[in-house]
mmCIF file of C-alpha atoms in Angstrom:
data_model
loop_
_atom_site.group_PDB
_atom_site.id
_atom_site.type_symbol
_atom_site.label_atom_id
_atom_site.label_comp_id
_atom_site.label_asym_id
_atom_site.label_seq_id
_atom_site.Cartn_x
_atom_site.Cartn_y
_atom_site.Cartn_z
ATOM 1 C CA MET F 1 -15.247 -77.844 49.020
ATOM 2 C CA LEU F 2 -15.622 -77.016 45.325
ATOM 3 C CA VAL F 3 -15.525 -79.674 42.670
ATOM 4 C CA VAL F 4 -15.123 -78.430 39.121
ATOM 5 C CA HIS F 5 -15.785 -80.634 36.133
ATOM 6 C CA HIS F 6 -15.036 -79.124 32.793
ATOM 7 C CA ASP F 7 -17.422 -81.301 30.765
ATOM 8 C CA LEU F 8 -20.843 -80.450 32.130
ATOM 9 C CA GLN F 9 -22.380 -82.999 29.775
ATOM 10 C CA THR F 10 -20.868 -85.857 31.754
ATOM 11 C CA VAL F 11 -21.472 -84.540 35.269
ATOM 12 C CA PRO F 12 -24.755 -86.468 35.742
ATOM 13 C CA GLU F 13 -22.859 -89.727 35.039
ATOM 14 C CA TYR F 14 -20.401 -89.158 37.891
ATOM 15 C CA PHE F 15 -22.147 -87.185 40.627
ATOM 16 C CA ASP F 16 -25.433 -87.588 42.518
ATOM 17 C CA TRP F 17 -25.302 -84.177 44.277
ATOM 18 C CA VAL F 18 -23.655 -80.945 43.102
ATOM 19 C CA THR F 19 -23.426 -77.305 44.005
ATOM 20 C CA LEU F 20 -23.170 -74.487 41.448
ATOM 21 C CA LEU F 21 -21.288 -71.426 42.655
ATOM 22 C CA ASN F 22 -20.673 -67.946 41.275
ATOM 23 C CA VAL F 23 -19.379 -66.136 44.363
ATOM 24 C CA ARG F 24 -22.612 -67.180 46.036
ATOM 25 C CA ARG F 25 -24.471 -70.520 45.922
ATOM 26 C CA ILE F 26 -26.831 -70.700 43.002
ATOM 27 C CA ALA F 27 -28.285 -74.109 43.609
ATOM 28 C CA SER F 28 -27.511 -77.313 45.473
ATOM 29 C CA GLY F 29 -29.186 -80.679 45.272
ATOM 30 C CA PRO F 30 -29.657 -83.691 42.927
ATOM 31 C CA VAL F 31 -27.999 -83.166 39.569
ATOM 32 C CA ALA F 32 -31.302 -83.140 37.608
ATOM 33 C CA GLN F 33 -32.620 -80.333 39.809
ATOM 34 C CA VAL F 34 -29.380 -78.255 39.723
ATOM 35 C CA PHE F 35 -28.389 -78.306 36.052
ATOM 36 C CA THR F 36 -31.393 -76.387 34.765
ATOM 37 C CA ASP F 37 -31.153 -73.701 32.087
ATOM 38 C CA GLU F 38 -31.995 -70.954 34.600
ATOM 39 C CA ASN F 39 -29.344 -72.123 37.140
ATOM 40 C CA LEU F 40 -26.705 -72.336 34.392
ATOM 41 C CA ARG F 41 -27.682 -68.815 33.124
ATOM 42 C CA GLN F 42 -27.266 -67.432 36.679
ATOM 43 C CA THR F 43 -23.932 -69.215 37.108
ATOM 44 C CA TYR F 44 -22.367 -68.354 33.754
ATOM 45 C CA GLY F 45 -24.414 -65.306 32.737
ATOM 46 C CA GLY F 46 -25.519 -66.959 29.522
ATOM 47 C CA ARG F 47 -21.991 -66.524 27.949
ATOM 48 C CA ILE F 48 -19.296 -69.148 27.672
ATOM 49 C CA ALA F 49 -15.594 -68.323 27.279
ATOM 50 C CA PHE F 50 -13.266 -70.909 25.785
ATOM 51 C CA ASP F 51 -10.099 -71.280 23.744
ATOM 52 C CA SER F 52 -10.145 -72.542 20.191
ATOM 53 C CA ASP F 53 -7.759 -73.120 17.332
ATOM 54 C CA ARG F 54 -10.440 -72.675 14.649
ATOM 55 C CA SER F 55 -8.478 -69.702 13.211
ATOM 56 C CA GLY F 56 -5.183 -71.671 13.024
ATOM 57 C CA ASP F 57 -3.874 -70.599 16.445
ATOM 58 C CA TYR F 58 -5.541 -70.638 19.827
ATOM 59 C CA GLU F 59 -7.747 -67.623 20.567
ATOM 60 C CA ILE F 60 -10.123 -66.703 23.415
ATOM 61 C CA MET F 61 -13.655 -66.941 22.148
ATOM 62 C CA VAL F 62 -17.044 -66.202 23.779
ATOM 63 C CA VAL F 63 -20.418 -67.500 22.696
ATOM 64 C CA ASN F 64 -23.946 -67.334 24.049
ATOM 65 C CA ALA F 65 -25.123 -70.499 25.798
ATOM 66 C CA ASP F 66 -27.521 -71.120 22.866
ATOM 67 C CA GLY F 67 -24.588 -71.114 20.374
ATOM 68 C CA SER F 68 -25.233 -67.668 18.948
ATOM 69 C CA GLY F 69 -22.960 -64.634 19.031
ATOM 70 C CA MET F 70 -19.595 -66.385 18.523
ATOM 71 C CA THR F 71 -16.816 -63.762 18.982
ATOM 72 C CA ASN F 72 -13.076 -63.983 18.830
ATOM 73 C CA LEU F 73 -11.834 -61.650 21.600
ATOM 74 C CA THR F 74 -8.028 -61.877 21.163
ATOM 75 C CA ARG F 75 -7.225 -62.057 17.437
ATOM 76 C CA HIS F 76 -3.515 -62.413 17.946
ATOM 77 C CA PRO F 77 -1.012 -64.785 16.148
ATOM 78 C CA ALA F 78 0.185 -66.104 19.527
ATOM 79 C CA TRP F 79 -1.676 -68.708 21.491
ATOM 80 C CA ASP F 80 -4.256 -67.338 23.954
ATOM 81 C CA VAL F 81 -5.701 -70.040 26.244
ATOM 82 C CA SER F 82 -7.196 -70.841 29.686
ATOM 83 C CA PRO F 83 -9.910 -68.142 29.899
ATOM 84 C CA ALA F 84 -11.424 -67.464 33.346
ATOM 85 C CA TRP F 85 -14.406 -65.148 33.995
ATOM 86 C CA SER F 86 -14.159 -62.594 36.793
ATOM 87 C CA PRO F 87 -16.888 -63.136 39.434
ATOM 88 C CA ASP F 88 -18.783 -60.044 38.246
ATOM 89 C CA GLY F 89 -18.601 -61.222 34.577
ATOM 90 C CA ARG F 90 -16.940 -58.023 33.425
ATOM 91 C CA ARG F 91 -13.402 -59.362 32.774
ATOM 92 C CA ILE F 92 -11.604 -62.411 31.527
ATOM 93 C CA ALA F 93 -8.168 -63.537 32.643
ATOM 94 C CA PHE F 94 -6.183 -65.847 30.328
ATOM 95 C CA SER F 95 -2.733 -67.098 29.469
ATOM 96 C CA SER F 96 -0.792 -66.177 26.377
ATOM 97 C CA ASP F 97 2.630 -66.799 24.828
ATOM 98 C CA ARG F 98 2.569 -63.559 22.872
ATOM 99 C CA ASP F 99 5.740 -62.369 24.666
ATOM 100 C CA MET F 100 7.565 -65.619 23.743
ATOM 101 C CA ASN F 101 6.724 -67.307 27.077
ATOM 102 C CA TRP F 102 3.498 -67.851 28.939
ATOM 103 C CA GLU F 103 2.185 -64.882 30.903
ATOM 104 C CA ILE F 104 -1.160 -63.971 32.558
ATOM 105 C CA TYR F 105 -3.342 -61.310 30.913
ATOM 106 C CA VAL F 106 -6.686 -59.722 31.762
ATOM 107 C CA MET F 107 -9.118 -57.975 29.455
ATOM 108 C CA ASP F 108 -12.683 -56.625 29.540
ATOM 109 C CA ALA F 109 -15.313 -59.226 28.581
ATOM 110 C CA ASN F 110 -15.573 -57.614 25.097
ATOM 111 C CA GLY F 111 -11.809 -57.972 24.454
ATOM 112 C CA SER F 112 -10.839 -54.373 25.195
ATOM 113 C CA ASN F 113 -8.411 -52.950 27.783
ATOM 114 C CA LEU F 114 -5.872 -55.797 27.503
ATOM 115 C CA MET F 115 -3.305 -55.757 30.320
ATOM 116 C CA ARG F 116 -0.412 -58.120 30.946
ATOM 117 C CA LEU F 117 -0.196 -58.979 34.651
ATOM 118 C CA THR F 118 2.905 -61.163 34.855
ATOM 119 C CA ASP F 119 6.372 -60.583 33.357
ATOM 120 C CA ASP F 120 8.632 -63.399 34.397
ATOM 121 C CA PRO F 121 11.031 -65.632 32.350
ATOM 122 C CA ALA F 122 9.223 -68.685 33.764
ATOM 123 C CA ASP F 123 5.838 -69.750 32.400
ATOM 124 C CA ASP F 124 2.720 -68.450 34.138
ATOM 125 C CA ASP F 125 -0.561 -70.148 33.223
ATOM 126 C CA HIS F 126 -4.101 -71.218 34.207
ATOM 127 C CA PRO F 127 -5.443 -68.140 36.030
ATOM 128 C CA THR F 128 -8.479 -68.300 38.295
ATOM 129 C CA TRP F 129 -10.203 -65.452 40.130
ATOM 130 C CA SER F 130 -10.626 -65.051 43.881
ATOM 131 C CA PRO F 131 -14.311 -65.079 44.876
ATOM 132 C CA ASP F 132 -14.303 -61.335 45.521
ATOM 133 C CA GLY F 133 -12.471 -60.619 42.187
ATOM 134 C CA SER F 134 -9.548 -58.826 43.839
ATOM 135 C CA ARG F 135 -6.759 -61.360 43.098
ATOM 136 C CA LEU F 136 -5.796 -64.135 40.745
ATOM 137 C CA ALA F 137 -4.351 -67.548 41.512
ATOM 138 C CA PHE F 138 -2.234 -69.178 38.765
ATOM 139 C CA VAL F 139 0.282 -71.914 38.048
ATOM 140 C CA SER F 140 3.915 -70.814 37.623
ATOM 141 C CA TRP F 141 7.273 -72.518 37.013
ATOM 142 C CA ARG F 142 9.265 -69.726 38.763
ATOM 143 C CA THR F 143 10.803 -72.224 41.196
ATOM 144 C CA GLY F 144 11.575 -74.866 38.605
ATOM 145 C CA ASP F 145 8.366 -76.882 39.033
ATOM 146 C CA ALA F 146 4.637 -76.075 38.762
ATOM 147 C CA GLU F 147 3.483 -74.209 41.878
ATOM 148 C CA ILE F 148 0.310 -72.236 42.751
ATOM 149 C CA TRP F 149 0.861 -68.488 43.097
ATOM 150 C CA ILE F 150 -1.493 -65.620 44.029
ATOM 151 C CA MET F 151 -1.202 -62.002 42.823
ATOM 152 C CA ASN F 152 -3.056 -58.740 42.931
ATOM 153 C CA LEU F 153 -4.952 -57.623 39.810
ATOM 154 C CA ASP F 154 -2.179 -55.187 38.868
ATOM 155 C CA GLY F 155 0.312 -58.095 38.897
ATOM 156 C CA SER F 156 1.970 -57.075 42.167
ATOM 157 C CA GLY F 157 2.374 -59.091 45.283
ATOM 158 C CA ALA F 158 2.950 -62.500 43.533
ATOM 159 C CA THR F 159 3.322 -65.133 46.273
ATOM 160 C CA ASN F 160 4.004 -68.870 46.079
ATOM 161 C CA VAL F 161 1.350 -70.543 48.236
ATOM 162 C CA THR F 162 2.242 -74.233 47.645
ATOM 163 C CA ASN F 163 6.048 -74.198 47.658
ATOM 164 C CA HIS F 164 6.586 -77.979 47.332
ATOM 165 C CA PRO F 165 8.931 -79.998 45.115
ATOM 166 C CA ALA F 166 5.959 -81.885 43.605
ATOM 167 C CA GLU F 167 4.133 -80.201 40.702
ATOM 168 C CA ASP F 168 0.825 -78.468 41.628
ATOM 169 C CA TRP F 169 -1.837 -77.937 39.008
ATOM 170 C CA ASP F 170 -5.522 -77.172 38.201
ATOM 171 C CA VAL F 171 -6.025 -74.290 40.643
ATOM 172 C CA VAL F 172 -9.663 -73.356 41.393
ATOM 173 C CA TRP F 173 -10.436 -70.689 43.972
ATOM 174 C CA GLY F 174 -13.650 -71.250 45.930
ATOM 175 C CA GLU F 175 -15.314 -69.740 48.955
ATOM 176 C CA TRP F 176 -15.497 -71.504 52.259
#
């Protein structure tokens, strides 16, 4: 089971034991022994991707873990949000409304080679990579409510995997 907490600063307040994963286990044990600079570097490669509205609209940004090297990767007037690193650290998937509705895109980690993966009238958002980097899971409203879908990296083979009338959110793909 994989537990993801977006605010790593508060993790020690809530958990006694954690596991850091990046396709393989990096460390497991008491929080103070797991959240070391070296383990975080191995997990996140020393770079952090995030979305920010510091330019007046949301953009995908990357920064080194020490706060240096801030770079805007998308530079587009539409909103670009929900970045997700590929397991090999070479690509970033994200959501954008640049086509007037939310779609999933992928680009190289330096912002080049942008490719739209989804093209559906319904919103597609919140991508996450499979552990082997071959597919993406995402949230889509194609059935009228939020469902979890999986697709290949070229956008083909989109499949609803939850198919339930309740809304399904916050997809995270882990290894068992």
